mmCIF file of N, CA and C in Angstrom:
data_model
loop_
_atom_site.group_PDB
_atom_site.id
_atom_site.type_symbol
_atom_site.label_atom_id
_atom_site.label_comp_id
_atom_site.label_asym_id
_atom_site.label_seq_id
_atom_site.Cartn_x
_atom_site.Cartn_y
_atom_site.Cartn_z
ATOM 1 N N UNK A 226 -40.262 -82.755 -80.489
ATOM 2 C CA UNK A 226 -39.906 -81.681 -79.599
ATOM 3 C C UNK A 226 -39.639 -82.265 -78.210
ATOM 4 N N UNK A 227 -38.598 -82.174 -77.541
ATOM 5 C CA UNK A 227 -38.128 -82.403 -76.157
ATOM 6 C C UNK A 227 -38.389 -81.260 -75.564
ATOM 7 N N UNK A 228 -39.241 -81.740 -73.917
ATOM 8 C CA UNK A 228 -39.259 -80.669 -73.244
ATOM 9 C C UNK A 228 -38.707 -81.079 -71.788
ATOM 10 N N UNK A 229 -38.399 -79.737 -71.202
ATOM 11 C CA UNK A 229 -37.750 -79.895 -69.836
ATOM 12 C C UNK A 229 -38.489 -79.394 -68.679
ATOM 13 N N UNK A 230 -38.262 -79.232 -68.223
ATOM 14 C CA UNK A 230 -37.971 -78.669 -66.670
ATOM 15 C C UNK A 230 -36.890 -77.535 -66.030
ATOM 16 N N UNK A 231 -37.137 -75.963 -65.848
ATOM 17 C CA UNK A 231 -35.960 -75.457 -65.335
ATOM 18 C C UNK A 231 -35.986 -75.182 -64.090
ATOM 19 N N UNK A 232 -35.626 -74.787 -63.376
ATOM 20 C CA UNK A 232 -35.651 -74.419 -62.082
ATOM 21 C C UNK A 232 -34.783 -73.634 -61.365
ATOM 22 N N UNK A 233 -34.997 -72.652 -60.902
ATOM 23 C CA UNK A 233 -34.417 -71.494 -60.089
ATOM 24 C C UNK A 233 -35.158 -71.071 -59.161
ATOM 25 N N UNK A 234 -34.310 -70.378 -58.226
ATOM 26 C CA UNK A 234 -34.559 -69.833 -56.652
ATOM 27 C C UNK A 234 -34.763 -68.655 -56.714
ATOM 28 N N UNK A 235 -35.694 -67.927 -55.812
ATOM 29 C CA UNK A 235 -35.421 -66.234 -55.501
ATOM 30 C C UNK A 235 -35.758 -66.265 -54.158
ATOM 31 N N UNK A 236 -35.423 -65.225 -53.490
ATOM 32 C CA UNK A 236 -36.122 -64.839 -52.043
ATOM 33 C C UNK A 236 -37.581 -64.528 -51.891
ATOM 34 N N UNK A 237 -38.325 -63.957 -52.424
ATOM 35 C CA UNK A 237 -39.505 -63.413 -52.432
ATOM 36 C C UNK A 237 -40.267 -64.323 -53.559
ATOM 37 N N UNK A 238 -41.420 -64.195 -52.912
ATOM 38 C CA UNK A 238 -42.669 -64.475 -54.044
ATOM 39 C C UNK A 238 -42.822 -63.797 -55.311
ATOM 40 N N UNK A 239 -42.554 -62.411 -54.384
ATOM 41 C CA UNK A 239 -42.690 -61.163 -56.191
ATOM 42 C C UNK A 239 -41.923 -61.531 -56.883
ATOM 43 N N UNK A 240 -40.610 -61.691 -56.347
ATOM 44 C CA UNK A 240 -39.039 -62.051 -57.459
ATOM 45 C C UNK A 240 -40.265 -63.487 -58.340
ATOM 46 N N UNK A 241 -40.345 -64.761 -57.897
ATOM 47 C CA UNK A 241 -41.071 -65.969 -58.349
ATOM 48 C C UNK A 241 -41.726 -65.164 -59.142
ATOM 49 N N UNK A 242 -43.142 -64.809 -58.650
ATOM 50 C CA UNK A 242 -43.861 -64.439 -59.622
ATOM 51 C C UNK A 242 -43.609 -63.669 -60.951
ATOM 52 N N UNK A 243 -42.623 -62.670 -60.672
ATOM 53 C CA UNK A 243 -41.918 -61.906 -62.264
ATOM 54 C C UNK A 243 -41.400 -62.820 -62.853
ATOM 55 N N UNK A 244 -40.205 -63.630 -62.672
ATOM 56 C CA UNK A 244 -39.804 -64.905 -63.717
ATOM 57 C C UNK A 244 -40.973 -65.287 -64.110
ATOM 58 N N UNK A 245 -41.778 -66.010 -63.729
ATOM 59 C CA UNK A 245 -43.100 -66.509 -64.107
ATOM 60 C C UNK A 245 -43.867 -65.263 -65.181
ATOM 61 N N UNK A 246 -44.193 -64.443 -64.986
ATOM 62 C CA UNK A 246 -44.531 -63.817 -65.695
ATOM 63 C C UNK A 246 -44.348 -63.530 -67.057
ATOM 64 N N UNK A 247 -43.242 -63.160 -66.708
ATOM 65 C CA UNK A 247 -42.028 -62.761 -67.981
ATOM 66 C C UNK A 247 -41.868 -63.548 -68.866
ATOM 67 N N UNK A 248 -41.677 -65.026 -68.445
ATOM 68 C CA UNK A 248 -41.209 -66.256 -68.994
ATOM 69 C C UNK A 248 -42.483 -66.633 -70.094
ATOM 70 N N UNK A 249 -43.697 -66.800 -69.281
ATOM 71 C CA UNK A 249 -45.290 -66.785 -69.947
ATOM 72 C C UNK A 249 -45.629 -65.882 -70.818
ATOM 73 N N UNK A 250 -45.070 -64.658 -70.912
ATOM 74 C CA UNK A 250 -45.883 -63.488 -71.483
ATOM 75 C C UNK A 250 -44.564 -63.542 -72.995
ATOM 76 N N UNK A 251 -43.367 -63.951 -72.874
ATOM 77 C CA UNK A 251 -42.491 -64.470 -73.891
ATOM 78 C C UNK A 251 -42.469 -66.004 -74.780
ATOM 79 N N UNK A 252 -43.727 -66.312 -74.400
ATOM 80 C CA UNK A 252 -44.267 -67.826 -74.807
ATOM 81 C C UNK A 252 -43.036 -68.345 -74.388
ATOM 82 N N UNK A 253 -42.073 -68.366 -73.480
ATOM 83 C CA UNK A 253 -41.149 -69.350 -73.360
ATOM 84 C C UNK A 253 -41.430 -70.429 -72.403
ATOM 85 N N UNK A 254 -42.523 -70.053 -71.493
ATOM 86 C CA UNK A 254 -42.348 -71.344 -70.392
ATOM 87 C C UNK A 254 -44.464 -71.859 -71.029
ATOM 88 N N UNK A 255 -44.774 -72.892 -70.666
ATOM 89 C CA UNK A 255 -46.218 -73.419 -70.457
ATOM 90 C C UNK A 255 -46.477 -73.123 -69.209
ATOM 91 N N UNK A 256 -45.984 -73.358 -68.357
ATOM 92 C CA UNK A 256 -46.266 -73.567 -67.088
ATOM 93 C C UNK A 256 -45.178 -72.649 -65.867
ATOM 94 N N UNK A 257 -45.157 -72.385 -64.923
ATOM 95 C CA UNK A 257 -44.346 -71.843 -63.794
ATOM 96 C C UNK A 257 -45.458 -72.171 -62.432
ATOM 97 N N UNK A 258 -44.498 -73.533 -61.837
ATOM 98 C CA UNK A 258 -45.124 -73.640 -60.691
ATOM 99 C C UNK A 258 -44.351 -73.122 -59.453
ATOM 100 N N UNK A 259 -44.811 -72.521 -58.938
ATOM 101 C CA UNK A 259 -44.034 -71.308 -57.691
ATOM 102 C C UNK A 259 -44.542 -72.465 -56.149
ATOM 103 N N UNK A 260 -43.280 -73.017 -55.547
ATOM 104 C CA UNK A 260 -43.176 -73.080 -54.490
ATOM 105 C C UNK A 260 -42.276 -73.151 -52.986
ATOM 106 N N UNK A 261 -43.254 -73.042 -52.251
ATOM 107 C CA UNK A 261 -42.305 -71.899 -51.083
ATOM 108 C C UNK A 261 -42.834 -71.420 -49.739
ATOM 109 N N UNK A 262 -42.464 -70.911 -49.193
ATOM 110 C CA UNK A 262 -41.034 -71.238 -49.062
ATOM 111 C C UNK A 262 -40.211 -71.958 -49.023
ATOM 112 N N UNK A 263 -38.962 -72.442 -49.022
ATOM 113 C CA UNK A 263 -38.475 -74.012 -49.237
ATOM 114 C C UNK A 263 -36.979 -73.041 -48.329
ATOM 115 N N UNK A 264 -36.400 -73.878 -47.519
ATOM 116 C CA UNK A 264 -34.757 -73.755 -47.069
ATOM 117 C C UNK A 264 -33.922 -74.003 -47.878
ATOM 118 N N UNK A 265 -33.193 -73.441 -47.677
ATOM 119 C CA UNK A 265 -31.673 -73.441 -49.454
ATOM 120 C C UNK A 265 -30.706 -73.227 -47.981
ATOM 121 N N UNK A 266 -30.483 -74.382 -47.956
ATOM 122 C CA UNK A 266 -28.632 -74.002 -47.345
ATOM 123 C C UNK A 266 -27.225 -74.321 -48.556
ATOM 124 N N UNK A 267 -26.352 -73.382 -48.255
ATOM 125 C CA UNK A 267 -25.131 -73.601 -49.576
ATOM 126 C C UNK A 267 -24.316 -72.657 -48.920
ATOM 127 N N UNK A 268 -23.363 -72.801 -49.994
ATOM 128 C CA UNK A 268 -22.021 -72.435 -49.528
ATOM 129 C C UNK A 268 -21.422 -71.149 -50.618
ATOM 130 N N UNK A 269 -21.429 -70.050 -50.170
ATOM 131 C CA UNK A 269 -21.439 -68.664 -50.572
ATOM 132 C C UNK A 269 -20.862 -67.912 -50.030
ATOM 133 N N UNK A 270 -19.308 -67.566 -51.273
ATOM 134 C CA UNK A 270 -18.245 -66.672 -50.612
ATOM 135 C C UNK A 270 -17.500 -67.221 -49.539
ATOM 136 N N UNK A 271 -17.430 -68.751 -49.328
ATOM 137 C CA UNK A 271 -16.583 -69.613 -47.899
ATOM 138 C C UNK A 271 -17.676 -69.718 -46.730
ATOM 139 N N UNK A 272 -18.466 -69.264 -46.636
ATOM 140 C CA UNK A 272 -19.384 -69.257 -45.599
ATOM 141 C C UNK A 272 -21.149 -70.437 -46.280
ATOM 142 N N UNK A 273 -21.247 -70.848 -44.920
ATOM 143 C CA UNK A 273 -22.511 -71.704 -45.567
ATOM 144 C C UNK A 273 -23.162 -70.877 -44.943
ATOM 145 N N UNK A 274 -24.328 -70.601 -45.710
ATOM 146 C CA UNK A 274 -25.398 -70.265 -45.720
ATOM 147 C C UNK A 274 -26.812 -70.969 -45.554
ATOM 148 N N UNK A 275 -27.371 -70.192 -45.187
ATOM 149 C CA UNK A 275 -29.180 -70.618 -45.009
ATOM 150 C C UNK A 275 -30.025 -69.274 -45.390
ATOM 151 N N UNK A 276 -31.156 -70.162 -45.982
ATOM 152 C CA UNK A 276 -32.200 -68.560 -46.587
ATOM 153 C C UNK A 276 -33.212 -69.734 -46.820
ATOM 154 N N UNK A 277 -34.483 -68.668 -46.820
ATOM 155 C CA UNK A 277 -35.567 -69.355 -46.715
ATOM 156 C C UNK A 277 -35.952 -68.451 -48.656
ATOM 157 N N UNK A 278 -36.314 -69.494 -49.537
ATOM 158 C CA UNK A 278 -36.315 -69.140 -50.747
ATOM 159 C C UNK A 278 -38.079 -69.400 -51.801
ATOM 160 N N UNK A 279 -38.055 -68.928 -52.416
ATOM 161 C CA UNK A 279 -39.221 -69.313 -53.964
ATOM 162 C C UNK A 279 -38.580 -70.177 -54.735
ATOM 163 N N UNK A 280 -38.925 -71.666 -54.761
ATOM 164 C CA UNK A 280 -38.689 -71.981 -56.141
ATOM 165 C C UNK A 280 -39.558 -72.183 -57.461
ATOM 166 N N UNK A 281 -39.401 -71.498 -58.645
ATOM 167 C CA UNK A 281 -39.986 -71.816 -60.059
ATOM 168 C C UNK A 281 -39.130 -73.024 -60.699
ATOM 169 N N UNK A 282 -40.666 -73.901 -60.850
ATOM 170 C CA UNK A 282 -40.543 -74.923 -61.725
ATOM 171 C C UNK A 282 -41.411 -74.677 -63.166
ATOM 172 N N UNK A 283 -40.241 -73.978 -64.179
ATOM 173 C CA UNK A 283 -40.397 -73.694 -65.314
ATOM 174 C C UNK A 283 -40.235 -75.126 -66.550
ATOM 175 N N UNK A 284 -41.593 -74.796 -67.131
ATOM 176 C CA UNK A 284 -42.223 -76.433 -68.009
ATOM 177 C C UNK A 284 -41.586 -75.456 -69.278
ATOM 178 N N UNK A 285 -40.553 -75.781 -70.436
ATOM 179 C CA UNK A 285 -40.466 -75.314 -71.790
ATOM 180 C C UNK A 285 -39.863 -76.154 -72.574
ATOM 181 N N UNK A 286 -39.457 -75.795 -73.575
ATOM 182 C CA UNK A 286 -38.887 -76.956 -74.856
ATOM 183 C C UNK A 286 -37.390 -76.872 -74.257
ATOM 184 N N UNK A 287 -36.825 -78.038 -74.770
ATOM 185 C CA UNK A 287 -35.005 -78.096 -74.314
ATOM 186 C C UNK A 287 -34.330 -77.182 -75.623
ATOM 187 N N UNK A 288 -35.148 -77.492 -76.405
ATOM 188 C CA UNK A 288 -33.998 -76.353 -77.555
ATOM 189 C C UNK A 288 -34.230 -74.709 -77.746
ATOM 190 N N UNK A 289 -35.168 -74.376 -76.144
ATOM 191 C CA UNK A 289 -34.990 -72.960 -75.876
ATOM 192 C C UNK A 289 -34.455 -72.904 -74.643
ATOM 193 N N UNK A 290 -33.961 -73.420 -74.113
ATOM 194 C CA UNK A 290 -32.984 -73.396 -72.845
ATOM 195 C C UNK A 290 -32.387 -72.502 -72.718
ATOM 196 N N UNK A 291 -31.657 -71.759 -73.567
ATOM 197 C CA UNK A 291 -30.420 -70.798 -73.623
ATOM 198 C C UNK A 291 -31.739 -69.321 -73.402
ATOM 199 N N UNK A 292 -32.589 -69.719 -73.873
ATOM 200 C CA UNK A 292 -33.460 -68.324 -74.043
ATOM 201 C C UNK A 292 -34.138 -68.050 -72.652
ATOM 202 N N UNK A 293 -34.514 -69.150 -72.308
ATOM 203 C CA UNK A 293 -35.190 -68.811 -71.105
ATOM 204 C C UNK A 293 -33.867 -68.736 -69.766
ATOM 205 N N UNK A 294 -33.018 -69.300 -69.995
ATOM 206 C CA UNK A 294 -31.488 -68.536 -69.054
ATOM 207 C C UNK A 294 -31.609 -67.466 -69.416
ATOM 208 N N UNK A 295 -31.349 -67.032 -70.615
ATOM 209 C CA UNK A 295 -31.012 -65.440 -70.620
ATOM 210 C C UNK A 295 -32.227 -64.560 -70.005
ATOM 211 N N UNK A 296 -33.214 -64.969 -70.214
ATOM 212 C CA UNK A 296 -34.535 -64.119 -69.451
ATOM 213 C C UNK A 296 -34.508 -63.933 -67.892
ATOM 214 N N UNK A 297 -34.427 -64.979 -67.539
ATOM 215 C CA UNK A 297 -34.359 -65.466 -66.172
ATOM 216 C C UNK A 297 -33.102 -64.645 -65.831
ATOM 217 N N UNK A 298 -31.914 -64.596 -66.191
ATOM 218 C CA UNK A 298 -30.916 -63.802 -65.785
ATOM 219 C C UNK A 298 -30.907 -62.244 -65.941
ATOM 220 N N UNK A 299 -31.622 -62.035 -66.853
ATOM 221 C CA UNK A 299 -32.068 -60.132 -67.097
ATOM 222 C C UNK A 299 -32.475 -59.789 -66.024
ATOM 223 N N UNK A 300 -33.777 -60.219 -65.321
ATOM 224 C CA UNK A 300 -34.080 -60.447 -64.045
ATOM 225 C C UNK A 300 -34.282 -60.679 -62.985
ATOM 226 N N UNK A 301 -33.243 -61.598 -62.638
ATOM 227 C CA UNK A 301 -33.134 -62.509 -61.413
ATOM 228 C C UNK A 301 -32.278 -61.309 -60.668
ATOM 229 N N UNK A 302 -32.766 -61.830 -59.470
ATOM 230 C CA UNK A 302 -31.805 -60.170 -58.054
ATOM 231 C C UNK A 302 -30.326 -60.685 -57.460
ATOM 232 N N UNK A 303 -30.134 -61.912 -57.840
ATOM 233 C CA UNK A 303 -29.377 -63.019 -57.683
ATOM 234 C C UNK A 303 -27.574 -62.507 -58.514
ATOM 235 N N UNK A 304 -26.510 -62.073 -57.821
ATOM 236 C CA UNK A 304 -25.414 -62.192 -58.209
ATOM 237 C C UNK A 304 -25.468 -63.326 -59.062
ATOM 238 N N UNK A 305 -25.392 -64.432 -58.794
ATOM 239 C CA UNK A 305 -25.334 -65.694 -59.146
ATOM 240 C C UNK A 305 -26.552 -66.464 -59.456
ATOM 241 N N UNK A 306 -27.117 -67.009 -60.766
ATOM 242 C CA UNK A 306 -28.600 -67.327 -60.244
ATOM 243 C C UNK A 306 -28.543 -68.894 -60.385
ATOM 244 N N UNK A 307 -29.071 -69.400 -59.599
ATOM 245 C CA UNK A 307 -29.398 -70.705 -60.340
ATOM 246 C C UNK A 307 -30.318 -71.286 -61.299
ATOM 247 N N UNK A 308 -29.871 -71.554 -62.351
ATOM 248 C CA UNK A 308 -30.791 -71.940 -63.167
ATOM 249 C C UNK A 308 -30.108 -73.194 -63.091
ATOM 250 N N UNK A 309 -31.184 -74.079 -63.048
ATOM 251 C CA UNK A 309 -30.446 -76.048 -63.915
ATOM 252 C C UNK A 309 -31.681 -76.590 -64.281
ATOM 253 N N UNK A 310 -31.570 -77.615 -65.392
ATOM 254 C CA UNK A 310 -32.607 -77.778 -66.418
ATOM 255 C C UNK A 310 -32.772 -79.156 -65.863
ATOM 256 N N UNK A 311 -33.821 -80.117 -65.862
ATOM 257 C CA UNK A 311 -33.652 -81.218 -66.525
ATOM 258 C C UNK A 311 -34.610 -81.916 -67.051
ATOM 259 N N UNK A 312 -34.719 -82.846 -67.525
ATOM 260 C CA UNK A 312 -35.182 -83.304 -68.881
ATOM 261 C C UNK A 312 -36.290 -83.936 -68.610
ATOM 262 N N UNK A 313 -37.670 -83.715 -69.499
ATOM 263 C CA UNK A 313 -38.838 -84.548 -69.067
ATOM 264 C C UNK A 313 -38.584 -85.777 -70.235
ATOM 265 N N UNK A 314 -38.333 -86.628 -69.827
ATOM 266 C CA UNK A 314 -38.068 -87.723 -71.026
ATOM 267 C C UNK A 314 -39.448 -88.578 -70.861
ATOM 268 N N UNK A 315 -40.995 -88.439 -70.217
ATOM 269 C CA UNK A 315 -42.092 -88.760 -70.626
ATOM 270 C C UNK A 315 -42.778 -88.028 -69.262
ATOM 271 N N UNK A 316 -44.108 -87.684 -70.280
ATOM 272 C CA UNK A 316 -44.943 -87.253 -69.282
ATOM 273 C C UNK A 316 -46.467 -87.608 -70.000
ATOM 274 N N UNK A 317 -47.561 -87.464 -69.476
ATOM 275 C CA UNK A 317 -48.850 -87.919 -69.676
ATOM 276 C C UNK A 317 -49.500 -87.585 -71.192
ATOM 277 N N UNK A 318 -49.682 -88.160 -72.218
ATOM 278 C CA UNK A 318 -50.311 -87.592 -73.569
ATOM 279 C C UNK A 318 -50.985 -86.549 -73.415
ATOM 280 N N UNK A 319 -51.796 -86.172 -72.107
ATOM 281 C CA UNK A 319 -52.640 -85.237 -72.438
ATOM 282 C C UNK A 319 -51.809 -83.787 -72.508
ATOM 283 N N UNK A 320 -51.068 -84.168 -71.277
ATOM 284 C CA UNK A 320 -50.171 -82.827 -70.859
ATOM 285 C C UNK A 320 -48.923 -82.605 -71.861
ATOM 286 N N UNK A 321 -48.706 -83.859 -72.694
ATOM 287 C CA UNK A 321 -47.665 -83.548 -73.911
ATOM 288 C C UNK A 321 -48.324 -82.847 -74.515
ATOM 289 N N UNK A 322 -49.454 -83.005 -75.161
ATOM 290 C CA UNK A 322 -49.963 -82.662 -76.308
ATOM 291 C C UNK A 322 -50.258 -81.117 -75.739
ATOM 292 N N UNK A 323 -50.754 -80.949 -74.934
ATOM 293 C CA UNK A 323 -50.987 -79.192 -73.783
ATOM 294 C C UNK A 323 -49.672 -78.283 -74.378
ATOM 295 N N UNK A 324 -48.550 -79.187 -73.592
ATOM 296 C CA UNK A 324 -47.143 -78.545 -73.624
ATOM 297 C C UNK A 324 -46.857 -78.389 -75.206
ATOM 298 N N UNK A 325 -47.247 -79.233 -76.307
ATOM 299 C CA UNK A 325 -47.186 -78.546 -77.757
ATOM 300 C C UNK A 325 -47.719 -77.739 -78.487
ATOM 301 N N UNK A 326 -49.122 -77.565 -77.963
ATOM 302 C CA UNK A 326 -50.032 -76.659 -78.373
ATOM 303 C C UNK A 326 -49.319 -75.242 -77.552
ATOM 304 N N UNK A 327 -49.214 -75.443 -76.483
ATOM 305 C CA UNK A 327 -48.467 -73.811 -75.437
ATOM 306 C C UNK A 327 -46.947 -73.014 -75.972
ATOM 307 N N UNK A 328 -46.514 -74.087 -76.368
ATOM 308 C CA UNK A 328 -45.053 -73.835 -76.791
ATOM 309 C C UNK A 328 -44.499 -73.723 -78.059
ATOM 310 N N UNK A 329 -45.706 -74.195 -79.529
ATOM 311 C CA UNK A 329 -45.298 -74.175 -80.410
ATOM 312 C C UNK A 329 -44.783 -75.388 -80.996
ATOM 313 N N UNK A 330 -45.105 -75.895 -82.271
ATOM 314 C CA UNK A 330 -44.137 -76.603 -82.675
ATOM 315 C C UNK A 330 -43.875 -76.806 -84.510
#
C-alpha cells in the first residue's frame, strides 16, 4: 500500500477543521494536521492576490486519491480548490504500520 500526503487551503479554521472531519469520519484520511495561519499569495482572475489561509495536511493511501478530492471538493468554499498530493515514499515503521492499521489494507 502507498501512502501520500494531500494538501489544501481554506480561509478559516472551521472550513480546516470540516475537511478534517469529514475526511476522518469517511476512514479516508489517518491523520489531518491543520496549520495556520500561513500567507497564500497567487494569482486569481489577473490580479495577485494575498490571504491569510488554513492549511490541511491530509495522511491517506495514493489509490484513494480521487476519493478524498471528491470529498474535499463537496465541501471546500473555494471556487477553485487546491488539492495536490504528494507521495510519502518512506516514513518511520512505527507510523507505517499506524497508517495501515487506520486506513485499511
Amino acid at each position: 500500500m502507498e501512502f501520500m500526503e494531500v494538501v489544501t487551503t481554506v480561509a478559516t479554521k472551521e472550513d480546516a477543521e470540516r475537511i478534517a472531519r469529514t475526511l476522518l469520519e469517511e476512514h479516508l484520511a489517518a491523520c489531518v494536521q491543520i496549520v495556520g495561519p500561513i500567507t497564500s499569495m497567487y494569482r486569481w482572475q489577473g490580479e495577485i492576490e494575498r490571504a491569510d489561509e488554513y492549511q490541511c495536511q491530509i495522511k491517506c493511501r495514493a489509490d484513494q486519491f480521487h476519493r478524498v478530492e471528491a470529498s474535499i471538493a463537496e465541501i471546500h468554499p473555494y471556487e477553485v480548490p487546491e488539492v495536490v498530493a504528494h507521495p510519502l515514499p518512506a516514513c518511520s515503521s512505527g507510523y507505517e504500520k499506524w497508517l495501515r492499521e487506520e486506513l485499511g489494507e
